[in-house]
Tab-separated table of C-alpha atoms and ligand atoms in Angstrom:
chain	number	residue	atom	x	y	z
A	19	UNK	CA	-68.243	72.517	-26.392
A	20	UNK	CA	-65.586	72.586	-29.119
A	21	UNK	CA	-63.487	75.290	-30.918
A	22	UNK	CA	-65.590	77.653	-32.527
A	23	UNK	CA	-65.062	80.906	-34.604
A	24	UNK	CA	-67.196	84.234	-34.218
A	25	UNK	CA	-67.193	87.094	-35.923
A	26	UNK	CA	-65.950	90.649	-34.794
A	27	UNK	CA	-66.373	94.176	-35.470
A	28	UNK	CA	-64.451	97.024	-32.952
A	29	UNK	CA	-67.012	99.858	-34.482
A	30	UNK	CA	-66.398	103.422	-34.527
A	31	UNK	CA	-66.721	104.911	-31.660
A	32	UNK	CA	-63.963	102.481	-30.505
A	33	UNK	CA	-61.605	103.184	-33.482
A	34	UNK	CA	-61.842	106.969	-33.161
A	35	UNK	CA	-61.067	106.565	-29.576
A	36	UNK	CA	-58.002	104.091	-29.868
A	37	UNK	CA	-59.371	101.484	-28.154
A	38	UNK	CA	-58.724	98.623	-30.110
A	39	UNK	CA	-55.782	97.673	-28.191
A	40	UNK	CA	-57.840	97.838	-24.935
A	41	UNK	CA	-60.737	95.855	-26.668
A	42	UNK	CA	-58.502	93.187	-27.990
A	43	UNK	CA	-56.919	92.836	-24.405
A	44	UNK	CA	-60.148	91.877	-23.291
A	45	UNK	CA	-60.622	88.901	-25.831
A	46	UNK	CA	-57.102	87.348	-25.406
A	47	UNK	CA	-57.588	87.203	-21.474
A	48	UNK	CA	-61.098	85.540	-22.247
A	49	UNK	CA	-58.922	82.736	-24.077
A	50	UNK	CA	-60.399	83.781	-27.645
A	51	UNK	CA	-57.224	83.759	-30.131
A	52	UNK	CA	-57.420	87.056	-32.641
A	53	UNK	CA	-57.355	85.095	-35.989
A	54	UNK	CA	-58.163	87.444	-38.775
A	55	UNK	CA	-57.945	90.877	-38.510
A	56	UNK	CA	-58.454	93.823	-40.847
A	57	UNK	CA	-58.999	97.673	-40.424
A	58	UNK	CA	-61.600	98.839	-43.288
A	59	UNK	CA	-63.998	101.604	-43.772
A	60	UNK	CA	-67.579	100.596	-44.601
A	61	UNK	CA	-69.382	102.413	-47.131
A	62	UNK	CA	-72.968	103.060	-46.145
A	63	UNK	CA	-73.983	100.287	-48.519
A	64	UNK	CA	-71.868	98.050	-47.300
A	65	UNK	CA	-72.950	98.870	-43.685
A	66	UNK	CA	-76.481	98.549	-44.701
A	67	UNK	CA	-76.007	94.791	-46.158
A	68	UNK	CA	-74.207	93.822	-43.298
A	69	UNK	CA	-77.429	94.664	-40.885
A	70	UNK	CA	-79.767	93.895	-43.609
A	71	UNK	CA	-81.392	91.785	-40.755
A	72	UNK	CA	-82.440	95.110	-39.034
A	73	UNK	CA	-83.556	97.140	-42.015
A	74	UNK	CA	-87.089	97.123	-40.789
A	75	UNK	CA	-86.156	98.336	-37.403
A	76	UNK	CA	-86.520	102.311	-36.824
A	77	UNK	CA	-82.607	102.790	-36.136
A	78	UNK	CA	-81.261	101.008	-39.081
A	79	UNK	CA	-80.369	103.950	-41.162
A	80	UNK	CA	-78.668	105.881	-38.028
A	81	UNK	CA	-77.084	102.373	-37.358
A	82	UNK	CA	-75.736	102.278	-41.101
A	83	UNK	CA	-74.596	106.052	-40.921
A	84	UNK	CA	-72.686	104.926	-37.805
A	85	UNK	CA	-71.185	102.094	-39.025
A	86	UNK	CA	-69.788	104.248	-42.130
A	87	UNK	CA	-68.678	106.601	-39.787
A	88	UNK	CA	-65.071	105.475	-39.295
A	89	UNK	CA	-63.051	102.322	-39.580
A	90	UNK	CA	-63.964	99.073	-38.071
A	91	UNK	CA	-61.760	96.389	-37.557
A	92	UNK	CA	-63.323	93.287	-38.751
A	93	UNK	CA	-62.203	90.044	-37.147
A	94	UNK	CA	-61.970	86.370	-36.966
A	95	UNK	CA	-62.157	84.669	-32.885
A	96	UNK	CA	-61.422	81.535	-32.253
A	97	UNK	CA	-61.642	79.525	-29.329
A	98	UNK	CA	-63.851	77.107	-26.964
A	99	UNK	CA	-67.426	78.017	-27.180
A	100	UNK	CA	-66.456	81.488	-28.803
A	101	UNK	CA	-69.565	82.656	-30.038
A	102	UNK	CA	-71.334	82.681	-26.465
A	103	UNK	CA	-67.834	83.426	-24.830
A	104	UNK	CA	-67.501	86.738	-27.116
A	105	UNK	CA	-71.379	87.699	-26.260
A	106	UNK	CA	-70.260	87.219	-22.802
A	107	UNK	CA	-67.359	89.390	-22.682
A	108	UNK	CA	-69.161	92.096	-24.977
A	109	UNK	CA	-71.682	92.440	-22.839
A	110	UNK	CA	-75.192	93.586	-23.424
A	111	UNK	CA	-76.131	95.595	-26.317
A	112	UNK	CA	-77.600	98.703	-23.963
A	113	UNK	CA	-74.613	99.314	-22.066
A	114	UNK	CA	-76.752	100.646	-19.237
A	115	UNK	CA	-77.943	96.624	-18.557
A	116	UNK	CA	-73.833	95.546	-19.512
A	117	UNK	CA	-72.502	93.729	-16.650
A	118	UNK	CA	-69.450	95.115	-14.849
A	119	UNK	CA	-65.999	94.320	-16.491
A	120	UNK	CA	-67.698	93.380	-20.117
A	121	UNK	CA	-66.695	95.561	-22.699
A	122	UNK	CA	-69.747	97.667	-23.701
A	123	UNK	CA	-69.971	98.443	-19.620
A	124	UNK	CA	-66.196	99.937	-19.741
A	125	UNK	CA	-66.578	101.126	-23.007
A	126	UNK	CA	-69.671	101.745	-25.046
A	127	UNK	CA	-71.056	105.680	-25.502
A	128	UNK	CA	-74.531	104.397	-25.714
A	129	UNK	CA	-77.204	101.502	-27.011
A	130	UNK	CA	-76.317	102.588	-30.197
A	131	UNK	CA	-72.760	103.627	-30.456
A	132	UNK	CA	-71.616	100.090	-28.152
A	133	UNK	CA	-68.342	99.743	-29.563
A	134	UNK	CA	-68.254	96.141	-30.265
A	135	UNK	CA	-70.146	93.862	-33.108
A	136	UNK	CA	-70.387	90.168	-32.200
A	137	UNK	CA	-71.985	87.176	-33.986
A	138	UNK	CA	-74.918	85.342	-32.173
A	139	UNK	CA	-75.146	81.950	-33.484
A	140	UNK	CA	-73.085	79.434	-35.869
A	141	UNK	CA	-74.965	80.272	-39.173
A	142	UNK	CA	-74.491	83.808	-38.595
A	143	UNK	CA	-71.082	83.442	-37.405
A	144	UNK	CA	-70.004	81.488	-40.499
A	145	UNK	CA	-71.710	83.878	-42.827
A	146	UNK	CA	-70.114	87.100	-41.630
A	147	UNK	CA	-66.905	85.470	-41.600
A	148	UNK	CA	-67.107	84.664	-44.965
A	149	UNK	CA	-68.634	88.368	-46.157
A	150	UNK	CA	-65.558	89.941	-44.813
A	151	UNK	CA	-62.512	87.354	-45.036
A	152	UNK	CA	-61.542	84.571	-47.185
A	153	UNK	CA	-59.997	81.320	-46.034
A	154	UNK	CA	-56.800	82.388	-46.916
A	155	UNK	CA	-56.696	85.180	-44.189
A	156	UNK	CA	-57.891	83.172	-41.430
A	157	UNK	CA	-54.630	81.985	-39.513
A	158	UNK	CA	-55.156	79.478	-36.962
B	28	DAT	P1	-76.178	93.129	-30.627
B	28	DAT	O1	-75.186	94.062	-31.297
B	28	DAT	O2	-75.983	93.085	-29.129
B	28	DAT	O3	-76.227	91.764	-31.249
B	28	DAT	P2	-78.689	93.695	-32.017
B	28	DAT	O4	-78.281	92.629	-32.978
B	28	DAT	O5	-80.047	93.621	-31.395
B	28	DAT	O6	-77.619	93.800	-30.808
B	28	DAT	O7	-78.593	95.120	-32.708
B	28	DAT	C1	-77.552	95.401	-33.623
B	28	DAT	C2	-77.058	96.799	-33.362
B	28	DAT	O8	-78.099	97.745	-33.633
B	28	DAT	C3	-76.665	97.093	-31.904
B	28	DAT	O9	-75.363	96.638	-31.579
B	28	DAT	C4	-76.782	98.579	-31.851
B	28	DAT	C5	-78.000	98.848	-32.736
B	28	DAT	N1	-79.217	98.917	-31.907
B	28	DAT	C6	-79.887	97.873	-31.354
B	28	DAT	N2	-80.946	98.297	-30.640
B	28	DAT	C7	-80.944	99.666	-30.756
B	28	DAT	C8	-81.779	100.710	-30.250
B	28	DAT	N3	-82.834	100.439	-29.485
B	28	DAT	N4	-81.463	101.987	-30.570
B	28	DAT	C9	-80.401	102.283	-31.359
B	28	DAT	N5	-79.579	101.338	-31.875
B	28	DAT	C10	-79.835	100.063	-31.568
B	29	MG	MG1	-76.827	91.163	-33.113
């Protein structure tokens, strides 16, 4: 597999509990390089494009409140086979099912509030990238 980028998000529940630090820990020891970074605060709009995918789904409007709840950090991770790697060390979305160690098992409040976004496949990855950063601010 080669070097990929993925996209991030540390969501709200994480920022209002300082956890980025802990969160970003658990990337660089997974070998995935923090290349873009930026803290922001969603509008609900913005949320809501962002998940458009899910806007038929019966928590997509408590999913957008969330999401405009508090900042986010967006970023950029690069390294070998980071897309899977990242899902990997996320863990899975229901933290209740997350294995030991991932982040949504040590972290996440619940299926819905699971403190960490991460892309799940190249066009998606390259798309959200591109919503939130421009080439300039992605530093290899
Ligand atoms: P993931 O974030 O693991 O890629 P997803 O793409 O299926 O999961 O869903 C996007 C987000 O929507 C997820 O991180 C949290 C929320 N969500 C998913 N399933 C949910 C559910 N059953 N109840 C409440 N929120 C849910
Ligand atoms: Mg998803």
């Amino acid at each position: 597999m080669a070097i990929q980028r993925t996209f991030s998000i540390i969501k709200p529940d994480a920022t209002r509990r300082n956890l980025t630090g802990k969160i970003n820990a658990k990337f660089e020891e997974a070998g995935l390089r923090v290349v873009a970074q930026k803290r922001i605060h969603l509008s609900k709009a913005q949320a809501g494009e962002f998940y458009k995918v899910h806007a038929e789904r019966p928590f997509y409007d408590e999913l957008c409140e969330f999401m405009a709840s508090a900042p986010i950090v967006a970023q950029v991770l690069e390294g070998e086979d980071a897309i899977a790697k990242n899902r990997e060390v996320m863990g899975a979305t229901n933290p209740a099912d997350a294995d030991a160690g991932t982040i949504r098992a040590e972290f996440a409040e619940s299926v819905g509030e699971n403190s960490v976004h991460g892309s799940d496949a190249p066009e998606t990855a390259a798309e959200e990238i591109a919503y939130f950063f421009s080439g300039l601010e992605l530093v290899g």
